[in-house]
Amino acid sequence: MEVWFLGTGAGRPMKHRNVTSIALKLPDPDCSLWMFDAGEGTQHQLMRTPLKLGKLEALFVTHLHGDHTYGIPGLLSTRSYVGGNGPLQLFGPPGIREMIETALTLSSTHLDYEITYHEVSEGVIFKTERYTVEALPLEHRVPCFGYRITECESPGKLNVEMLQQLGVPAGPLFGRIKKGEDITLPDGTLIRAADVASTPLCGRTIAIAGDTKPCDNAMRLARNADLLIHEATFAAGQEEKAHLYGHSTTVEAARTALEANAKRLIMTHFSTRFGDDDIAALEEEARTIFPNSSAAYDLYHTEVPRAKG
């Protein structure tokens, strides 16, 4: 799993920092792209990466503020031109369908694919063979959701040489064993999956807290997550102003990571009051609370490794 930060700013674009968008590249065998928010200029940022818009299969919107949504119509339009003709799943708060369809209709934009809209509420909102996505409401000035992406445990690697020695023919029986199922051969030999396959691979969990002030649901999203992505619009000491606008400070994001027992914190959504030279100081503020904290910058990308089983 690979995470790309296409924009890390709040409110409006800056010369060296675009507004919010996060891309999640799924590993084999999916190899698809999921995105979380798409502020103005997101498709421009995407072109500066190796990511392919045609691979986009799902877009999750945290809330309807413009710095998280104004790039969506252009993104959807361009997807038609770059081979993205498969259906798209689009998730967001109530009003997301009206917002997007109004923009597409009034601009006479025709898409060569179907969009399935999901106006989300609390709970599991999306499930595939390998992933589950949950949504929880956060505390912002407008309805806003955070998302928790949980990868299923993957089967361990088969010991093919041992299976051949035991007389197990390649094919469907290999698949059953890989799923953890014990099998019995025609001659009565019992093959235990645990004896011929390595330990299953742990799934990974990523929590994305959109715009929010500190709240219990942000903690729930982040519980034991491998990676917590949390807004940090303001600096330590600016809590009163942050909460007035439904935001968090660096140290509050760090406390959420610490108390939730997350393994890693990446902060984003920085106020325009902070220039590039200020980001290192914001990062250090968070590290006084939660040492494994870092501050994202535009086009920063990172792998999310599997925990050892």
PDB file of C-alpha atoms in Angstrom:
ATOM      1  CA  MET A   1       0.000   0.000   0.000  1.00  0.00           C
ATOM      2  CA  GLU A   2       1.397   3.361  -1.028  1.00  0.00           C
ATOM      3  CA  VAL A   3       0.065   6.759   0.067  1.00  0.00           C
ATOM      4  CA  TRP A   4       0.584   9.953  -1.954  1.00  0.00           C
ATOM      5  CA  PHE A   5      -0.175  13.460  -0.698  1.00  0.00           C
ATOM      6  CA  LEU A   6      -1.306  15.436  -3.741  1.00  0.00           C
ATOM      7  CA  GLY A   7      -2.083  18.521  -1.696  1.00  0.00           C
ATOM      8  CA  THR A   8      -1.363  19.388   1.929  1.00  0.00           C
ATOM      9  CA  GLY A   9      -2.766  22.878   2.374  1.00  0.00           C
ATOM     10  CA  ALA A  10      -5.959  24.273   3.883  1.00  0.00           C
ATOM     11  CA  GLY A  11      -8.383  26.830   2.521  1.00  0.00           C
ATOM     12  CA  ARG A  12      -6.749  27.910  -0.727  1.00  0.00           C
ATOM     13  CA  PRO A  13      -3.795  26.946  -2.919  1.00  0.00           C
ATOM     14  CA  MET A  14      -0.369  28.403  -2.288  1.00  0.00           C
ATOM     15  CA  LYS A  15       2.592  28.597  -4.632  1.00  0.00           C
ATOM     16  CA  HIS A  16       4.249  25.499  -3.186  1.00  0.00           C
ATOM     17  CA  ARG A  17       1.298  23.814  -1.494  1.00  0.00           C
ATOM     18  CA  ASN A  18      -1.963  22.760  -3.102  1.00  0.00           C
ATOM     19  CA  VAL A  19      -5.236  22.112  -1.310  1.00  0.00           C
ATOM     20  CA  THR A  20      -6.178  18.733   0.057  1.00  0.00           C
ATOM     21  CA  SER A  21      -6.071  15.405  -1.745  1.00  0.00           C
ATOM     22  CA  ILE A  22      -4.674  12.009  -0.790  1.00  0.00           C
ATOM     23  CA  ALA A  23      -4.187   9.019  -3.096  1.00  0.00           C
ATOM     24  CA  LEU A  24      -3.932   5.404  -1.983  1.00  0.00           C
ATOM     25  CA  LYS A  25      -2.366   2.965  -4.432  1.00  0.00           C
ATOM     26  CA  LEU A  26      -3.422  -0.579  -3.656  1.00  0.00           C
ATOM     27  CA  PRO A  27      -0.933  -3.428  -4.099  1.00  0.00           C
ATOM     28  CA  ASP A  28      -1.215  -6.523  -6.277  1.00  0.00           C
ATOM     29  CA  PRO A  29      -3.519  -8.024  -7.292  1.00  0.00           C
ATOM     30  CA  ASP A  30      -5.764  -4.930  -7.242  1.00  0.00           C
ATOM     31  CA  CYS A  31      -3.255  -2.288  -8.400  1.00  0.00           C
ATOM     32  CA  SER A  32      -6.119   0.211  -8.375  1.00  0.00           C
ATOM     33  CA  LEU A  33      -6.221   3.780  -7.102  1.00  0.00           C
ATOM     34  CA  TRP A  34      -8.432   5.192  -4.364  1.00  0.00           C
ATOM     35  CA  MET A  35      -8.545   8.907  -3.594  1.00  0.00           C
ATOM     36  CA  PHE A  36      -9.624  10.882  -0.561  1.00  0.00           C
ATOM     37  CA  ASP A  37     -10.810  14.411  -1.381  1.00  0.00           C
ATOM     38  CA  ALA A  38      -9.881  16.341  -4.500  1.00  0.00           C
ATOM     39  CA  GLY A  39      -9.373  20.049  -4.004  1.00  0.00           C
ATOM     40  CA  GLU A  40      -8.818  22.460  -6.871  1.00  0.00           C
ATOM     41  CA  GLY A  41      -5.889  21.431  -9.089  1.00  0.00           C
ATOM     42  CA  THR A  42      -5.786  17.811  -7.943  1.00  0.00           C
ATOM     43  CA  GLN A  43      -5.534  16.438 -11.481  1.00  0.00           C
ATOM     44  CA  HIS A  44      -2.567  18.730 -12.138  1.00  0.00           C
ATOM     45  CA  GLN A  45      -0.832  17.291  -9.067  1.00  0.00           C
ATOM     46  CA  LEU A  46      -1.671  13.766 -10.158  1.00  0.00           C
ATOM     47  CA  MET A  47       0.162  14.349 -13.450  1.00  0.00           C
ATOM     48  CA  ARG A  48       3.329  15.025 -11.470  1.00  0.00           C
ATOM     49  CA  THR A  49       3.268  11.475 -10.085  1.00  0.00           C
ATOM     50  CA  PRO A  50       3.486   7.983 -11.645  1.00  0.00           C
ATOM     51  CA  LEU A  51      -0.133   7.362 -10.598  1.00  0.00           C
ATOM     52  CA  LYS A  52      -2.651   6.757 -13.381  1.00  0.00           C
ATOM     53  CA  LEU A  53      -6.055   8.465 -13.243  1.00  0.00           C
ATOM     54  CA  GLY A  54      -7.466   5.663 -15.389  1.00  0.00           C
ATOM     55  CA  LYS A  55      -6.866   3.316 -12.427  1.00  0.00           C
ATOM     56  CA  LEU A  56      -9.111   5.371 -10.138  1.00  0.00           C
ATOM     57  CA  GLU A  57     -11.880   3.116  -8.826  1.00  0.00           C
ATOM     58  CA  ALA A  58     -13.132   4.922  -5.712  1.00  0.00           C
ATOM     59  CA  LEU A  59     -13.244   8.502  -4.464  1.00  0.00           C
ATOM     60  CA  PHE A  60     -14.013   9.225  -0.807  1.00  0.00           C
ATOM     61  CA  VAL A  61     -14.966  12.796   0.122  1.00  0.00           C
ATOM     62  CA  THR A  62     -14.685  13.886   3.751  1.00  0.00           C
ATOM     63  CA  HIS A  63     -16.894  16.984   3.454  1.00  0.00           C
ATOM     64  CA  LEU A  64     -18.151  19.500   0.923  1.00  0.00           C
ATOM     65  CA  HIS A  65     -15.890  22.492   1.601  1.00  0.00           C
ATOM     66  CA  GLY A  66     -14.328  23.749  -1.619  1.00  0.00           C
ATOM     67  CA  ASP A  67     -10.717  23.058  -0.665  1.00  0.00           C
ATOM     68  CA  HIS A  68     -11.684  19.365  -0.606  1.00  0.00           C
ATOM     69  CA  THR A  69     -14.075  19.217  -3.576  1.00  0.00           C
ATOM     70  CA  TYR A  70     -13.498  21.870  -6.253  1.00  0.00           C
ATOM     71  CA  GLY A  71     -11.201  19.563  -8.221  1.00  0.00           C
ATOM     72  CA  ILE A  72     -13.714  16.732  -8.521  1.00  0.00           C
ATOM     73  CA  PRO A  73     -15.593  17.721 -11.713  1.00  0.00           C
ATOM     74  CA  GLY A  74     -12.382  18.170 -13.680  1.00  0.00           C
ATOM     75  CA  LEU A  75     -10.954  14.949 -12.286  1.00  0.00           C
ATOM     76  CA  LEU A  76     -14.042  12.983 -13.312  1.00  0.00           C
ATOM     77  CA  SER A  77     -14.091  14.545 -16.769  1.00  0.00           C
ATOM     78  CA  THR A  78     -10.435  13.784 -17.471  1.00  0.00           C
ATOM     79  CA  ARG A  79     -10.859  10.183 -16.316  1.00  0.00           C
ATOM     80  CA  SER A  80     -12.953   9.561 -19.442  1.00  0.00           C
ATOM     81  CA  TYR A  81     -10.041  10.613 -21.651  1.00  0.00           C
ATOM     82  CA  VAL A  82      -7.353   8.449 -20.055  1.00  0.00           C
ATOM     83  CA  GLY A  83      -8.898   5.008 -20.273  1.00  0.00           C
ATOM     84  CA  GLY A  84     -10.901   5.117 -17.058  1.00  0.00           C
ATOM     85  CA  ASN A  85     -14.095   3.685 -18.501  1.00  0.00           C
ATOM     86  CA  GLY A  86     -14.910   1.304 -15.654  1.00  0.00           C
ATOM     87  CA  PRO A  87     -17.496   2.227 -13.020  1.00  0.00           C
ATOM     88  CA  LEU A  88     -16.486   4.616 -10.242  1.00  0.00           C
ATOM     89  CA  GLN A  89     -17.614   4.433  -6.618  1.00  0.00           C
ATOM     90  CA  LEU A  90     -18.047   7.917  -5.113  1.00  0.00           C
ATOM     91  CA  PHE A  91     -18.600   8.360  -1.374  1.00  0.00           C
ATOM     92  CA  GLY A  92     -19.351  11.511   0.591  1.00  0.00           C
ATOM     93  CA  PRO A  93     -21.714  13.316   2.959  1.00  0.00           C
ATOM     94  CA  PRO A  94     -25.331  14.009   2.010  1.00  0.00           C
ATOM     95  CA  GLY A  95     -25.325  16.468  -0.886  1.00  0.00           C
ATOM     96  CA  ILE A  96     -22.314  14.989  -2.680  1.00  0.00           C
ATOM     97  CA  ARG A  97     -24.430  13.643  -5.542  1.00  0.00           C
ATOM     98  CA  GLU A  98     -26.269  16.934  -6.046  1.00  0.00           C
ATOM     99  CA  MET A  99     -23.015  18.882  -5.943  1.00  0.00           C
ATOM    100  CA  ILE A 100     -21.248  16.758  -8.551  1.00  0.00           C
ATOM    101  CA  GLU A 101     -24.200  16.153 -10.877  1.00  0.00           C
ATOM    102  CA  THR A 102     -25.072  19.858 -10.903  1.00  0.00           C
ATOM    103  CA  ALA A 103     -21.530  20.767 -11.958  1.00  0.00           C
ATOM    104  CA  LEU A 104     -21.447  18.073 -14.651  1.00  0.00           C
ATOM    105  CA  THR A 105     -24.913  18.905 -15.980  1.00  0.00           C
ATOM    106  CA  LEU A 106     -24.463  22.672 -16.157  1.00  0.00           C
ATOM    107  CA  SER A 107     -21.081  22.279 -17.870  1.00  0.00           C
ATOM    108  CA  SER A 108     -22.518  19.729 -20.352  1.00  0.00           C
ATOM    109  CA  THR A 109     -19.858  17.245 -19.297  1.00  0.00           C
ATOM    110  CA  HIS A 110     -20.413  13.722 -20.602  1.00  0.00           C
ATOM    111  CA  LEU A 111     -18.753  10.795 -18.858  1.00  0.00           C
ATOM    112  CA  ASP A 112     -18.052   7.466 -20.563  1.00  0.00           C
ATOM    113  CA  TYR A 113     -18.578   5.536 -17.355  1.00  0.00           C
ATOM    114  CA  GLU A 114     -21.095   5.097 -14.560  1.00  0.00           C
ATOM    115  CA  ILE A 115     -20.763   6.732 -11.145  1.00  0.00           C
ATOM    116  CA  THR A 116     -22.338   4.980  -8.185  1.00  0.00           C
ATOM    117  CA  TYR A 117     -22.972   7.536  -5.444  1.00  0.00           C
ATOM    118  CA  HIS A 118     -22.972   6.624  -1.757  1.00  0.00           C
ATOM    119  CA  GLU A 119     -24.114   9.303   0.699  1.00  0.00           C
ATOM    120  CA  VAL A 120     -22.438   7.920   3.776  1.00  0.00           C
ATOM    121  CA  SER A 121     -23.433   7.513   7.373  1.00  0.00           C
ATOM    122  CA  GLU A 122     -21.672   5.903  10.305  1.00  0.00           C
ATOM    123  CA  GLY A 123     -20.490   2.329   9.851  1.00  0.00           C
ATOM    124  CA  VAL A 124     -19.093   0.077   7.128  1.00  0.00           C
ATOM    125  CA  ILE A 125     -19.665   1.826   3.786  1.00  0.00           C
ATOM    126  CA  PHE A 126     -17.646  -0.274   1.343  1.00  0.00           C
ATOM    127  CA  LYS A 127     -16.347  -3.812   1.251  1.00  0.00           C
ATOM    128  CA  THR A 128     -14.323  -5.722  -1.301  1.00  0.00           C
ATOM    129  CA  GLU A 129     -12.698  -9.128  -1.206  1.00  0.00           C
ATOM    130  CA  ARG A 130      -9.598  -7.621   0.411  1.00  0.00           C
ATOM    131  CA  TYR A 131     -10.642  -4.313   2.033  1.00  0.00           C
ATOM    132  CA  THR A 132     -13.237  -2.846   4.364  1.00  0.00           C
ATOM    133  CA  VAL A 133     -13.888   0.898   4.658  1.00  0.00           C
ATOM    134  CA  GLU A 134     -15.652   2.387   7.676  1.00  0.00           C
ATOM    135  CA  ALA A 135     -16.857   5.961   8.119  1.00  0.00           C
ATOM    136  CA  LEU A 136     -17.332   7.941  11.306  1.00  0.00           C
ATOM    137  CA  PRO A 137     -18.644  11.506  11.676  1.00  0.00           C
ATOM    138  CA  LEU A 138     -16.115  14.057  12.904  1.00  0.00           C
ATOM    139  CA  GLU A 139     -16.563  17.488  14.493  1.00  0.00           C
ATOM    140  CA  HIS A 140     -16.255  20.246  11.904  1.00  0.00           C
ATOM    141  CA  ARG A 141     -18.363  23.233  10.836  1.00  0.00           C
ATOM    142  CA  VAL A 142     -20.238  21.148   8.262  1.00  0.00           C
ATOM    143  CA  PRO A 143     -20.986  17.404   8.158  1.00  0.00           C
ATOM    144  CA  CYS A 144     -17.611  15.691   7.848  1.00  0.00           C
ATOM    145  CA  PHE A 145     -16.496  12.073   7.890  1.00  0.00           C
ATOM    146  CA  GLY A 146     -13.273  10.292   8.612  1.00  0.00           C
ATOM    147  CA  TYR A 147     -12.428   6.963   6.995  1.00  0.00           C
ATOM    148  CA  ARG A 148     -10.737   3.792   8.217  1.00  0.00           C
ATOM    149  CA  ILE A 149      -9.397   1.397   5.589  1.00  0.00           C
ATOM    150  CA  THR A 150      -8.713  -2.133   6.825  1.00  0.00           C
ATOM    151  CA  GLU A 151      -6.930  -4.699   4.700  1.00  0.00           C
ATOM    152  CA  CYS A 152      -7.859  -8.346   5.205  1.00  0.00           C
ATOM    153  CA  GLU A 153      -5.279 -10.862   6.375  1.00  0.00           C
ATOM    154  CA  SER A 154      -3.560 -12.516   3.412  1.00  0.00           C
ATOM    155  CA  PRO A 155      -2.818 -16.251   3.200  1.00  0.00           C
ATOM    156  CA  GLY A 156       0.731 -17.363   3.795  1.00  0.00           C
ATOM    157  CA  LYS A 157       3.007 -18.624   1.025  1.00  0.00           C
ATOM    158  CA  LEU A 158       2.612 -22.278   0.068  1.00  0.00           C
ATOM    159  CA  ASN A 159       5.546 -24.681   0.331  1.00  0.00           C
ATOM    160  CA  VAL A 160       5.087 -26.018  -3.195  1.00  0.00           C
ATOM    161  CA  GLU A 161       8.013 -28.440  -2.949  1.00  0.00           C
ATOM    162  CA  MET A 162       6.550 -30.062   0.169  1.00  0.00           C
ATOM    163  CA  LEU A 163       3.106 -30.293  -1.420  1.00  0.00           C
ATOM    164  CA  GLN A 164       4.573 -32.035  -4.462  1.00  0.00           C
ATOM    165  CA  GLN A 165       6.423 -34.475  -2.222  1.00  0.00           C
ATOM    166  CA  LEU A 166       3.150 -35.229  -0.412  1.00  0.00           C
ATOM    167  CA  GLY A 167       1.478 -35.947  -3.748  1.00  0.00           C
ATOM    168  CA  VAL A 168      -0.869 -32.942  -3.805  1.00  0.00           C
ATOM    169  CA  PRO A 169      -1.661 -32.079  -7.447  1.00  0.00           C
ATOM    170  CA  ALA A 170      -1.414 -28.418  -8.446  1.00  0.00           C
ATOM    171  CA  GLY A 171      -4.760 -26.744  -9.022  1.00  0.00           C
ATOM    172  CA  PRO A 172      -7.879 -26.285  -6.898  1.00  0.00           C
ATOM    173  CA  LEU A 173      -6.406 -28.147  -3.902  1.00  0.00           C
ATOM    174  CA  PHE A 174      -3.574 -25.601  -3.739  1.00  0.00           C
ATOM    175  CA  GLY A 175      -6.175 -22.844  -3.607  1.00  0.00           C
ATOM    176  CA  ARG A 176      -8.081 -24.512  -0.763  1.00  0.00           C
ATOM    177  CA  ILE A 177      -4.903 -24.986   1.255  1.00  0.00           C
ATOM    178  CA  LYS A 178      -3.857 -21.389   0.620  1.00  0.00           C
ATOM    179  CA  LYS A 179      -7.174 -20.284   2.132  1.00  0.00           C
ATOM    180  CA  GLY A 180      -6.252 -22.195   5.299  1.00  0.00           C
ATOM    181  CA  GLU A 181      -8.371 -25.262   4.607  1.00  0.00           C
ATOM    182  CA  ASP A 182      -7.119 -28.739   5.557  1.00  0.00           C
ATOM    183  CA  ILE A 183      -7.629 -31.365   2.835  1.00  0.00           C
ATOM    184  CA  THR A 184      -7.722 -35.141   2.618  1.00  0.00           C
ATOM    185  CA  LEU A 185      -6.180 -36.907  -0.386  1.00  0.00           C
ATOM    186  CA  PRO A 186      -7.892 -39.914  -2.048  1.00  0.00           C
ATOM    187  CA  ASP A 187      -5.543 -42.271  -0.196  1.00  0.00           C
ATOM    188  CA  GLY A 188      -6.685 -40.845   3.157  1.00  0.00           C
ATOM    189  CA  THR A 189      -3.618 -38.647   3.795  1.00  0.00           C
ATOM    190  CA  LEU A 190      -4.562 -35.529   5.755  1.00  0.00           C
ATOM    191  CA  ILE A 191      -2.771 -32.389   4.667  1.00  0.00           C
ATOM    192  CA  ARG A 192      -2.917 -29.638   7.271  1.00  0.00           C
ATOM    193  CA  ALA A 193      -2.695 -26.140   5.826  1.00  0.00           C
ATOM    194  CA  ALA A 194      -0.646 -24.938   8.796  1.00  0.00           C
ATOM    195  CA  ASP A 195       2.049 -27.512   7.972  1.00  0.00           C
ATOM    196  CA  VAL A 196       2.530 -26.529   4.330  1.00  0.00           C
ATOM    197  CA  ALA A 197       2.012 -22.758   4.344  1.00  0.00           C
ATOM    198  CA  SER A 198       3.784 -19.910   6.090  1.00  0.00           C
ATOM    199  CA  THR A 199       2.096 -17.683   8.664  1.00  0.00           C
ATOM    200  CA  PRO A 200      -0.672 -15.537   7.148  1.00  0.00           C
ATOM    201  CA  LEU A 201       0.288 -11.931   6.418  1.00  0.00           C
ATOM    202  CA  CYS A 202      -1.255  -9.308   8.684  1.00  0.00           C
ATOM    203  CA  GLY A 203      -3.557  -6.781   7.045  1.00  0.00           C
ATOM    204  CA  ARG A 204      -2.829  -3.067   7.282  1.00  0.00           C
ATOM    205  CA  THR A 205      -5.035  -0.272   8.591  1.00  0.00           C
ATOM    206  CA  ILE A 206      -5.002   3.378   7.534  1.00  0.00           C
ATOM    207  CA  ALA A 207      -7.121   6.022   9.261  1.00  0.00           C
ATOM    208  CA  ILE A 208      -7.840   9.349   7.569  1.00  0.00           C
ATOM    209  CA  ALA A 209      -9.221  12.110   9.779  1.00  0.00           C
ATOM    210  CA  GLY A 210     -10.524  14.913   7.605  1.00  0.00           C
ATOM    211  CA  ASP A 211     -11.144  18.374   9.010  1.00  0.00           C
ATOM    212  CA  THR A 212     -11.981  18.006  12.686  1.00  0.00           C
ATOM    213  CA  LYS A 213     -11.349  19.263  16.140  1.00  0.00           C
ATOM    214  CA  PRO A 214     -10.297  16.595  18.662  1.00  0.00           C
ATOM    215  CA  CYS A 215     -13.119  14.120  19.239  1.00  0.00           C
ATOM    216  CA  ASP A 216     -13.820  10.540  20.288  1.00  0.00           C
ATOM    217  CA  ASN A 217     -14.539   9.384  16.748  1.00  0.00           C
ATOM    218  CA  ALA A 218     -11.111  10.488  15.545  1.00  0.00           C
ATOM    219  CA  MET A 219      -9.720   8.267  18.299  1.00  0.00           C
ATOM    220  CA  ARG A 220     -11.924   5.377  17.197  1.00  0.00           C
ATOM    221  CA  LEU A 221     -10.767   5.717  13.605  1.00  0.00           C
ATOM    222  CA  ALA A 222      -7.128   5.675  14.657  1.00  0.00           C
ATOM    223  CA  ARG A 223      -7.283   2.787  17.144  1.00  0.00           C
ATOM    224  CA  ASN A 224      -4.204   0.568  16.561  1.00  0.00           C
ATOM    225  CA  ALA A 225      -3.870   1.881  12.992  1.00  0.00           C
ATOM    226  CA  ASP A 226      -0.627   1.325  11.108  1.00  0.00           C
ATOM    227  CA  LEU A 227      -0.942   4.893   9.826  1.00  0.00           C
ATOM    228  CA  LEU A 228      -3.037   7.824  11.003  1.00  0.00           C
ATOM    229  CA  ILE A 229      -3.356  10.743   8.590  1.00  0.00           C
ATOM    230  CA  HIS A 230      -4.692  13.682  10.600  1.00  0.00           C
ATOM    231  CA  GLU A 231      -5.248  17.340   9.857  1.00  0.00           C
ATOM    232  CA  ALA A 232      -3.034  19.794  11.751  1.00  0.00           C
ATOM    233  CA  THR A 233      -4.262  23.149  10.528  1.00  0.00           C
ATOM    234  CA  PHE A 234      -2.870  25.105  13.475  1.00  0.00           C
ATOM    235  CA  ALA A 235       0.208  25.113  15.708  1.00  0.00           C
ATOM    236  CA  ALA A 236       0.469  24.354  19.412  1.00  0.00           C
ATOM    237  CA  GLY A 237      -0.981  27.196  21.466  1.00  0.00           C
ATOM    238  CA  GLN A 238      -3.614  28.033  18.840  1.00  0.00           C
ATOM    239  CA  GLU A 239      -6.203  25.590  20.172  1.00  0.00           C
ATOM    240  CA  GLU A 240      -8.917  28.189  20.767  1.00  0.00           C
ATOM    241  CA  LYS A 241      -8.744  29.439  17.191  1.00  0.00           C
ATOM    242  CA  ALA A 242      -8.477  25.905  15.832  1.00  0.00           C
ATOM    243  CA  HIS A 243     -11.610  24.746  17.642  1.00  0.00           C
ATOM    244  CA  LEU A 244     -13.538  27.857  16.596  1.00  0.00           C
ATOM    245  CA  TYR A 245     -13.121  26.751  12.975  1.00  0.00           C
ATOM    246  CA  GLY A 246     -13.472  23.008  13.636  1.00  0.00           C
ATOM    247  CA  HIS A 247      -9.785  22.160  13.342  1.00  0.00           C
ATOM    248  CA  SER A 248      -6.913  20.661  15.338  1.00  0.00           C
ATOM    249  CA  THR A 249      -3.388  21.656  16.256  1.00  0.00           C
ATOM    250  CA  THR A 250      -0.226  19.629  15.769  1.00  0.00           C
ATOM    251  CA  VAL A 251      -0.095  18.501  19.392  1.00  0.00           C
ATOM    252  CA  GLU A 252      -3.763  17.509  19.339  1.00  0.00           C
ATOM    253  CA  ALA A 253      -3.197  15.331  16.283  1.00  0.00           C
ATOM    254  CA  ALA A 254      -0.237  13.785  18.096  1.00  0.00           C
ATOM    255  CA  ARG A 255      -2.290  13.129  21.239  1.00  0.00           C
ATOM    256  CA  THR A 256      -4.908  11.357  19.153  1.00  0.00           C
ATOM    257  CA  ALA A 257      -2.206   9.121  17.657  1.00  0.00           C
ATOM    258  CA  LEU A 258      -0.712   8.421  21.074  1.00  0.00           C
ATOM    259  CA  GLU A 259      -3.955   7.654  22.862  1.00  0.00           C
ATOM    260  CA  ALA A 260      -5.238   5.540  19.989  1.00  0.00           C
ATOM    261  CA  ASN A 261      -2.027   3.478  19.940  1.00  0.00           C
ATOM    262  CA  ALA A 262      -1.436   4.237  16.259  1.00  0.00           C
ATOM    263  CA  LYS A 263       1.949   3.199  14.927  1.00  0.00           C
ATOM    264  CA  ARG A 264       2.606   6.309  12.835  1.00  0.00           C
ATOM    265  CA  LEU A 265       1.195   9.825  12.329  1.00  0.00           C
ATOM    266  CA  ILE A 266       1.402  11.948   9.194  1.00  0.00           C
ATOM    267  CA  MET A 267      -0.017  15.468   9.499  1.00  0.00           C
ATOM    268  CA  THR A 268      -1.507  17.463   6.642  1.00  0.00           C
ATOM    269  CA  HIS A 269      -3.936  20.346   5.879  1.00  0.00           C
ATOM    270  CA  PHE A 270      -1.672  23.160   7.074  1.00  0.00           C
ATOM    271  CA  SER A 271      -2.956  26.722   7.306  1.00  0.00           C
ATOM    272  CA  THR A 272      -1.779  29.255   4.728  1.00  0.00           C
ATOM    273  CA  ARG A 273      -0.237  31.193   7.630  1.00  0.00           C
ATOM    274  CA  PHE A 274       2.580  28.638   7.615  1.00  0.00           C
ATOM    275  CA  GLY A 275       5.276  28.770   4.966  1.00  0.00           C
ATOM    276  CA  ASP A 276       7.587  25.937   3.982  1.00  0.00           C
ATOM    277  CA  ASP A 277      10.123  27.097   6.557  1.00  0.00           C
ATOM    278  CA  ASP A 278       7.589  26.590   9.360  1.00  0.00           C
ATOM    279  CA  ILE A 279       6.770  22.942   8.670  1.00  0.00           C
ATOM    280  CA  ALA A 280       9.815  21.488  10.445  1.00  0.00           C
ATOM    281  CA  ALA A 281       8.833  23.323  13.641  1.00  0.00           C
ATOM    282  CA  LEU A 282       5.266  22.009  13.385  1.00  0.00           C
ATOM    283  CA  GLU A 283       6.647  18.520  12.995  1.00  0.00           C
ATOM    284  CA  GLU A 284       8.790  18.912  16.120  1.00  0.00           C
ATOM    285  CA  GLU A 285       5.766  20.077  18.134  1.00  0.00           C
ATOM    286  CA  ALA A 286       3.994  16.823  17.350  1.00  0.00           C
ATOM    287  CA  ARG A 287       7.080  14.724  18.097  1.00  0.00           C
ATOM    288  CA  THR A 288       7.202  16.004  21.675  1.00  0.00           C
ATOM    289  CA  ILE A 289       3.953  14.065  22.169  1.00  0.00           C
ATOM    290  CA  PHE A 290       4.208  11.266  19.609  1.00  0.00           C
ATOM    291  CA  PRO A 291       7.753  10.655  18.341  1.00  0.00           C
ATOM    292  CA  ASN A 292       6.748   8.828  15.150  1.00  0.00           C
ATOM    293  CA  SER A 293       5.137  11.954  13.684  1.00  0.00           C
ATOM    294  CA  SER A 294       5.898  13.629  10.390  1.00  0.00           C
ATOM    295  CA  ALA A 295       4.526  16.491   8.322  1.00  0.00           C
ATOM    296  CA  ALA A 296       3.492  15.798   4.755  1.00  0.00           C
ATOM    297  CA  TYR A 297       4.377  18.056   1.856  1.00  0.00           C
ATOM    298  CA  ASP A 298       2.976  18.076  -1.667  1.00  0.00           C
ATOM    299  CA  LEU A 299       3.873  14.912  -3.612  1.00  0.00           C
ATOM    300  CA  TYR A 300       5.310  13.237  -0.506  1.00  0.00           C
ATOM    301  CA  HIS A 301       4.666   9.516  -0.705  1.00  0.00           C
ATOM    302  CA  THR A 302       5.281   6.587   1.599  1.00  0.00           C
ATOM    303  CA  GLU A 303       4.790   2.849   1.843  1.00  0.00           C
ATOM    304  CA  VAL A 304       2.672   1.349   4.595  1.00  0.00           C
ATOM    305  CA  PRO A 305       4.461  -1.871   5.534  1.00  0.00           C
ATOM    306  CA  ARG A 306       2.809  -4.934   6.973  1.00  0.00           C
ATOM    307  CA  ALA A 307       3.200  -5.554  10.681  1.00  0.00           C
ATOM    308  CA  LYS A 308       5.063  -8.748  11.500  1.00  0.00           C
ATOM    309  CA  GLY A 309       2.685 -11.533  12.393  1.00  0.00           C
TER     310      GLY A 309
END
